[in-house]
XYZ file of C-alpha atoms in Angstrom:
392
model
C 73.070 91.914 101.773
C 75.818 91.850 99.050
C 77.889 88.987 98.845
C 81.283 89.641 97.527
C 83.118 86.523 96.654
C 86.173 86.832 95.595
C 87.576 90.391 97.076
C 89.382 89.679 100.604
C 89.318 91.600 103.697
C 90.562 95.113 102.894
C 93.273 96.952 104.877
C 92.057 100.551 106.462
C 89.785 101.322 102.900
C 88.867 104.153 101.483
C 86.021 104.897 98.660
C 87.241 107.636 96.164
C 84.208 108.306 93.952
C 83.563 110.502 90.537
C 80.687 110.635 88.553
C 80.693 112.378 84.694
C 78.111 115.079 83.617
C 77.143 118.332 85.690
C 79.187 117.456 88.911
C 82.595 116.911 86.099
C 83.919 120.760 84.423
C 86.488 119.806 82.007
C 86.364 115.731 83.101
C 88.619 116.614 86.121
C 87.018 114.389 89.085
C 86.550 111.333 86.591
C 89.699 111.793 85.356
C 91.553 111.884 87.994
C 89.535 108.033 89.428
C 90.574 106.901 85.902
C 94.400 107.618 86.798
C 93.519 105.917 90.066
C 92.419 102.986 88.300
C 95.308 103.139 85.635
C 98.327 103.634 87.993
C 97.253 100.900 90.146
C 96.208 98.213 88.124
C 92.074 98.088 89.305
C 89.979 95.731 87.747
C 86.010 96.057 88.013
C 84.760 93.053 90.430
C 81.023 95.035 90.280
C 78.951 97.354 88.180
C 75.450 98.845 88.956
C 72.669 97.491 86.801
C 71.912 100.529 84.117
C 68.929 99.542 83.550
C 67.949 100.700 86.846
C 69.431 104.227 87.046
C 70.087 105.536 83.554
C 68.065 107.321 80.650
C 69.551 105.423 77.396
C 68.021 108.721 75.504
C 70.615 110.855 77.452
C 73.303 108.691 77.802
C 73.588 106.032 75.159
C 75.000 102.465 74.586
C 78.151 102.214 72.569
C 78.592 99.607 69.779
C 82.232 98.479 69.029
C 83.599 95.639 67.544
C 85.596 92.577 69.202
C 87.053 90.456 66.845
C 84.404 91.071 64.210
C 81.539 90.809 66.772
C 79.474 93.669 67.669
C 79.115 94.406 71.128
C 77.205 97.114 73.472
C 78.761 98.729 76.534
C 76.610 100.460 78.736
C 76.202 103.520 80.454
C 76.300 102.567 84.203
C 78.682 102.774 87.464
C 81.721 100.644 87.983
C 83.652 99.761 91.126
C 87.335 98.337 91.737
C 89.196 97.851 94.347
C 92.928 98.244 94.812
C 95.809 98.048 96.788
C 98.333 100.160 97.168
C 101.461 98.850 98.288
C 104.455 100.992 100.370
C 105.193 100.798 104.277
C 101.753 100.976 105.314
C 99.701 98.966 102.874
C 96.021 100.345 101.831
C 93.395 99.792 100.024
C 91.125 101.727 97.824
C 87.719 101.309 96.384
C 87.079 103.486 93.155
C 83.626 104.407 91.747
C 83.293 105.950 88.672
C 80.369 106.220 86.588
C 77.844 108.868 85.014
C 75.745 110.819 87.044
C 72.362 108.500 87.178
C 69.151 110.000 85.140
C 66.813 108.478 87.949
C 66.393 107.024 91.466
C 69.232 108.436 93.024
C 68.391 107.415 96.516
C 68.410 103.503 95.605
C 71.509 104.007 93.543
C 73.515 105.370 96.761
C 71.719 102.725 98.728
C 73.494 100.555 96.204
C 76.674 102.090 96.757
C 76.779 102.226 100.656
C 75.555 98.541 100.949
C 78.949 97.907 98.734
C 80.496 100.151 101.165
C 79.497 98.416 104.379
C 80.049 95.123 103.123
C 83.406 96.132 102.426
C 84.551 98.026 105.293
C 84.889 101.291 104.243
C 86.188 103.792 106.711
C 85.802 107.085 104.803
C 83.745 107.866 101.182
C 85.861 111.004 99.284
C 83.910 111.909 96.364
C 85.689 114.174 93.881
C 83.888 116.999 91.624
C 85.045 120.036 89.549
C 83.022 123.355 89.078
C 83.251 126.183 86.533
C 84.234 129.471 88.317
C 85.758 132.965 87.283
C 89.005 131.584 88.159
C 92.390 132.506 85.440
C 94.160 129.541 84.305
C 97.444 130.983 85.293
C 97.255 130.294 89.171
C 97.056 127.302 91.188
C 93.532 125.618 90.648
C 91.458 125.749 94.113
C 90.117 122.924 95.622
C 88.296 122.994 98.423
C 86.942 120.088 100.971
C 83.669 120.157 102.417
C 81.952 117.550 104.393
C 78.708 117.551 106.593
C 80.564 115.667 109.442
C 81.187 118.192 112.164
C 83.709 115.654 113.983
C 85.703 115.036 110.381
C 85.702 119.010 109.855
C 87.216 119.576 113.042
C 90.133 117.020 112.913
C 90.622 117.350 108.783
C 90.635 120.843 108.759
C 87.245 120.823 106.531
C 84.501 123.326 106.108
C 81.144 122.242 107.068
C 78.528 122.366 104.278
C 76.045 125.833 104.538
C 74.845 125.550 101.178
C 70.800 125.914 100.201
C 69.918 124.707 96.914
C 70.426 122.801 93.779
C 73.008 119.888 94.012
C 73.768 116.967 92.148
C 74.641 113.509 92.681
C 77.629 114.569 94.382
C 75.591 115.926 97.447
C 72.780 113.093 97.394
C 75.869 110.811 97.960
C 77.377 112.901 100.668
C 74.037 113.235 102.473
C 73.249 109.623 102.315
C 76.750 108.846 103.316
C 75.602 111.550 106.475
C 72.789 109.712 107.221
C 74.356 105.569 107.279
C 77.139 107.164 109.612
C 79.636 107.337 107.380
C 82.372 110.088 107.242
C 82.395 111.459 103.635
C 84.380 114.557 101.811
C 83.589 115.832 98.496
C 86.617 117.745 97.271
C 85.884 120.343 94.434
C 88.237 121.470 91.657
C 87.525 125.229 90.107
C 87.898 125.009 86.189
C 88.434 128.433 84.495
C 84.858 128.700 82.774
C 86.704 130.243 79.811
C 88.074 127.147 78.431
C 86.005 124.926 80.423
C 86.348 122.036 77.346
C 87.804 118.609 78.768
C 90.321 117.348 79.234
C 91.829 119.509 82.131
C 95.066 118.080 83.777
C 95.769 121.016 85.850
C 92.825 120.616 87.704
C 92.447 116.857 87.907
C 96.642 117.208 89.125
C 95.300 119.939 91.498
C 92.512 117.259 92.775
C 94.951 114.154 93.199
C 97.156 116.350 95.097
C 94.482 117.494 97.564
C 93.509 113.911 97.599
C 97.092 112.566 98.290
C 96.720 114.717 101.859
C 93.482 113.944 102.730
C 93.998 109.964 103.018
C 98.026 110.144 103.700
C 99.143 108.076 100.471
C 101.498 108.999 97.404
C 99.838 108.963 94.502
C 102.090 108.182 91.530
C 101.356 111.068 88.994
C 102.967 109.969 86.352
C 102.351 112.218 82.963
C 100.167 114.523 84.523
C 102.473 117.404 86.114
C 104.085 117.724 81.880
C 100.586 117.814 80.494
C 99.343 120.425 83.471
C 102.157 122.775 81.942
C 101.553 121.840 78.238
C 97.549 122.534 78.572
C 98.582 125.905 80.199
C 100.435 127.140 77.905
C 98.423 125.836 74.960
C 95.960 128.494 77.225
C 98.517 131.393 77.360
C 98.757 131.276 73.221
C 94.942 131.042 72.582
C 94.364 134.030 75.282
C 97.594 136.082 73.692
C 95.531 135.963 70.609
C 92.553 137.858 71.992
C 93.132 141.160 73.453
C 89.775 141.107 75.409
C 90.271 137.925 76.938
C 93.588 138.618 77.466
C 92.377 141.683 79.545
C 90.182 139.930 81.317
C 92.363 136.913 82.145
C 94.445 139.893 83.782
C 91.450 141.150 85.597
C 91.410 137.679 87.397
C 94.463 137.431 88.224
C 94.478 140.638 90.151
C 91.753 139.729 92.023
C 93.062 136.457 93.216
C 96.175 137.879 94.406
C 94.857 140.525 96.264
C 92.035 138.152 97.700
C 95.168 135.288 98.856
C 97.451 137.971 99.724
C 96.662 137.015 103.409
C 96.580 134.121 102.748
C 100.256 133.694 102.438
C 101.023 132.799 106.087
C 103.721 130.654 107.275
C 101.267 127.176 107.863
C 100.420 127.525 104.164
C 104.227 127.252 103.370
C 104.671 124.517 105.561
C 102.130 122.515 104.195
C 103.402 122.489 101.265
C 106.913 122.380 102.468
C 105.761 118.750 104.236
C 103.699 117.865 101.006
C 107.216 117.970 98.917
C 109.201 115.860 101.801
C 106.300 113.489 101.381
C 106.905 112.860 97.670
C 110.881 112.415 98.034
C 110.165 109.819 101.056
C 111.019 106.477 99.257
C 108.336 103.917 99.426
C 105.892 105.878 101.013
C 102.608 103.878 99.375
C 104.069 104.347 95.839
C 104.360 100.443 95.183
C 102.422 98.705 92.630
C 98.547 98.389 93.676
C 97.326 95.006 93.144
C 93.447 95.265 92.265
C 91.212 92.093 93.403
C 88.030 90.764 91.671
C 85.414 89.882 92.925
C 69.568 99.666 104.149
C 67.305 101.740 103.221
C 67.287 104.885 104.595
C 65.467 108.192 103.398
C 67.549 110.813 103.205
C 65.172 113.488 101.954
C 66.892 116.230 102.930
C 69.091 117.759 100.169
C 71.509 120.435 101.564
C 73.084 121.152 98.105
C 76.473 122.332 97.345
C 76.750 125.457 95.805
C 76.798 127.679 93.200
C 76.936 127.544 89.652
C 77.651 130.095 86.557
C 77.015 129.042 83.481
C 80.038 131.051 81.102
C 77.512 130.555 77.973
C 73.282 130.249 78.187
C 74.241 126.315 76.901
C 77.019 125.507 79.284
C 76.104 126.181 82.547
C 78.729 126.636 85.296
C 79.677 126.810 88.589
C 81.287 129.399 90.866
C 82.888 129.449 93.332
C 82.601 128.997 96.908
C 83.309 131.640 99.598
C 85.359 130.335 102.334
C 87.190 127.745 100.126
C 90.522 126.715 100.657
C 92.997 126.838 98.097
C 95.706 124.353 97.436
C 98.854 125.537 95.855
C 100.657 123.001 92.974
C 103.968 122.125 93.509
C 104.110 120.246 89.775
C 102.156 122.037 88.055
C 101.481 126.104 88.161
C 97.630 125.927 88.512
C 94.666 128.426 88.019
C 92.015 129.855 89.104
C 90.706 133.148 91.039
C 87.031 134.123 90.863
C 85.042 136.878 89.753
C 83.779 138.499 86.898
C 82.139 137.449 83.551
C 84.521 136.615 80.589
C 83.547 137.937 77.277
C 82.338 136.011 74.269
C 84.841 136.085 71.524
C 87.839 133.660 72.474
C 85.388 131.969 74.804
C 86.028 128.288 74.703
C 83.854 125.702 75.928
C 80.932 123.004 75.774
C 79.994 119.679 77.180
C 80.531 116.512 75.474
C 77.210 115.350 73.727
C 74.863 112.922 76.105
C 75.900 114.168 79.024
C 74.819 116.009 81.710
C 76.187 120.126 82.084
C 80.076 119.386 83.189
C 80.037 122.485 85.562
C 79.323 121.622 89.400
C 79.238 122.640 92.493
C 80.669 121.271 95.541
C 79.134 118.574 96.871
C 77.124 117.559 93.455
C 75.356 121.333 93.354
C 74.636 122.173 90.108
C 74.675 124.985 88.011
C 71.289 127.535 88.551
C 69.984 128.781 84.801
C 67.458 130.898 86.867
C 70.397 132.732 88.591
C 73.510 132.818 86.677
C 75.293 135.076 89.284
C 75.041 132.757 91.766
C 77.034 129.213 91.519
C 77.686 126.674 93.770
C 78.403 122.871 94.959
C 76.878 120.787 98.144
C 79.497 121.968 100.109
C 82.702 122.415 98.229
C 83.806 124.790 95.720
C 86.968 127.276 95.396
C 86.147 130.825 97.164
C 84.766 133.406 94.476
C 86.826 136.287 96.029
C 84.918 138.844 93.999
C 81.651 137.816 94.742
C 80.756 139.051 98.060
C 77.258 138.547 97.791
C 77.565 134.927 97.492
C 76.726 133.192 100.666
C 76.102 129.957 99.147
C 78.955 128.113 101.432
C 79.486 124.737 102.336
């Protein structure tokens, strides 16, 4: 058991969880934990040992200096708490971390004994995909979870997916298994310019977040630098009449796909999301961070399906059935279908780390099928790929 000295008895929490590498296209989900972190004050009270879970070959220590003294920080997964103040006080446990290079069952172990010692009510884990989606509409994000009972009274989709996943989906599943209700919500980055950093989407994931757990999330810079990274877009695509063209082609196909779509309890969702954020002192207070079983789970039901834009950068698509969430702040993009064309293609992952394109749930990409694309369980809806039945 995990004694915790020093972190008191937490009000109604919630884990919110994001791990870098193949489950992170364009550093959206760990982004968007780090603005957690930032906008509420969290301090780390606990960190997983990396010499238990990490390759140092693929993701290496970091020397920097401290006064003259060299010092080593290491790859490994950090969690804070904080609480967010408001009305109805709450607090929130953040994990972020790197996607572990080995013995992923005993790291979520690890992370669900911290859970249960804690009180957690409900694990979110946040993840971003690479999908044939144009950077001009609202960014989809979809929530999956393997709960029938939380699907039914959240409004999720139930995982259907077969196939590669990440450490996204192992965490879902093991969070299935100990009993504990667990989302994975999944950003769609255009695979075009799939480079980091990409506020639209990690705006597009906080705001999806913000209704799933019924707290305002101070956004701070975030809706400015959604619109300056899109148009920083619109002038690198103006330059390139192909991918210009096919920037168009995606945009067509979104709109006709979410045509229907357009139905009166869309609008007033978002209609109640914008009365939400003018309510004063609805949980925007200052958060105030404190310090401080096995069980098998063979079964991996995966989480979709990836596309990788370029043979080196393998990404995601879409998932059918997805739900997309429109941004109020920030004009957001992303339709699927289609294969963009290689001059004006922009992308890549950041050295020593895993393929930033995943699927819901922790999928990953597939190099053996790069049509097909998809996350454990989450994933925007590829409207132009009706072949894909990789679902939830």
């Amino acid at each position: 058991m995990i004694e915790l000295e020093g972190v008191p008895e937490l009000i109604d929490p919630v884990m919110v969880a994001a791990f870098e590498g193949w489950n992170d296209a364009g550093d959206a989900a760990s982004t968007a934990v780090a603005h957690l972190d930032r906008e509420w004050k969290g301090e780390v009270f606990a960190a997983l040992d990396a010499e238990d879970y990490y390759d140092f070959q693929v993701n290496r220590p970091t020397v920097f200096l401290d006064n003259g003294v060299r010092k080593i920080t290491w790859p490994t997964t950090r969690l804070s708490v904080v609480r967010v103040g408001g009305d109805k006080p709450r607090d929130l446990v953040l994990v972020r971390g790197i996607e572990p290079s080995m013995r992923w069952r005993s790291f979520c172990n690890e992370l669900l004994a911290f859970a249960h010692e804690l009180g957690v009510e409900m694990v979110v884990i946040l993840g971003a995909l690479l999908g044939d989606t144009p950077h001009t509409r609202p960014v989809p994000v979809s929530g999956v979870t393997s709960d029938p009972d939380l699907a039914r009274t959240m409004d999720l989709e139930e995982t259907r997916y077969e196939g590669p996943t990440g450490i996204v989906g192992i965490l879902q599943e093991a969070c299935t298994h100990a009993g504990v209700p667990a989302v994975s919500l999944w950003a769609a980055v255009p695979h075009y310019v799939s480079q980091p950093p990409n506020p639209k989407a990690t705006l597009a994931l906080l705001n999806r977040l913000e209704d799933l757990i019924g707290l305002r999330i101070p956004l701070g810079e975030l809706p400015e630098d959604a619109r300056a990274w899109q148009v920083g877009v619109d002038q690198l695509a103006a330059e390139d009449s192909e991918v210009a063209e096919y920037v168009q082609t995606l945009e067509e196909a979104r709109d006709t796909a979410e045509l229907p779509e357009a139905s009166g309890e869309a609008i007033a969702r978002e209609f109640e999301r914008y009365l939400r954020r003018r309510e004063p002192g609805s949980g925007s207070g200052p958060g105030v961070a404190t310090e401080g079983g096995d069980s098998p789970f063979l079964r991996d039901p995966g989480s979709g399906r990836t596309r990788p834009p370029k043979p080196e950068q393998p990404g995601p698509e879409a998932v059918p059935g997805a739900e997309s969430v429109p941004e109020p702040e920030a004009d957001a993009g992303a339709p699927d279908g289609g294969s963009v064309p290689e001059r004006g293609t922009t992308g890549g992952n950041r050295s020593g780390e895993s393929p930033s394109g995943e699927n819901p749930s922790g999928e990953g990409p597939s190099d053996e099928n790069p049509d097909a694309a998809g996350p454990d369980g989450a994933g925007p809806k590829n409207d132009e790929d009706p072949g894909d039945d990789s679902g939830k």
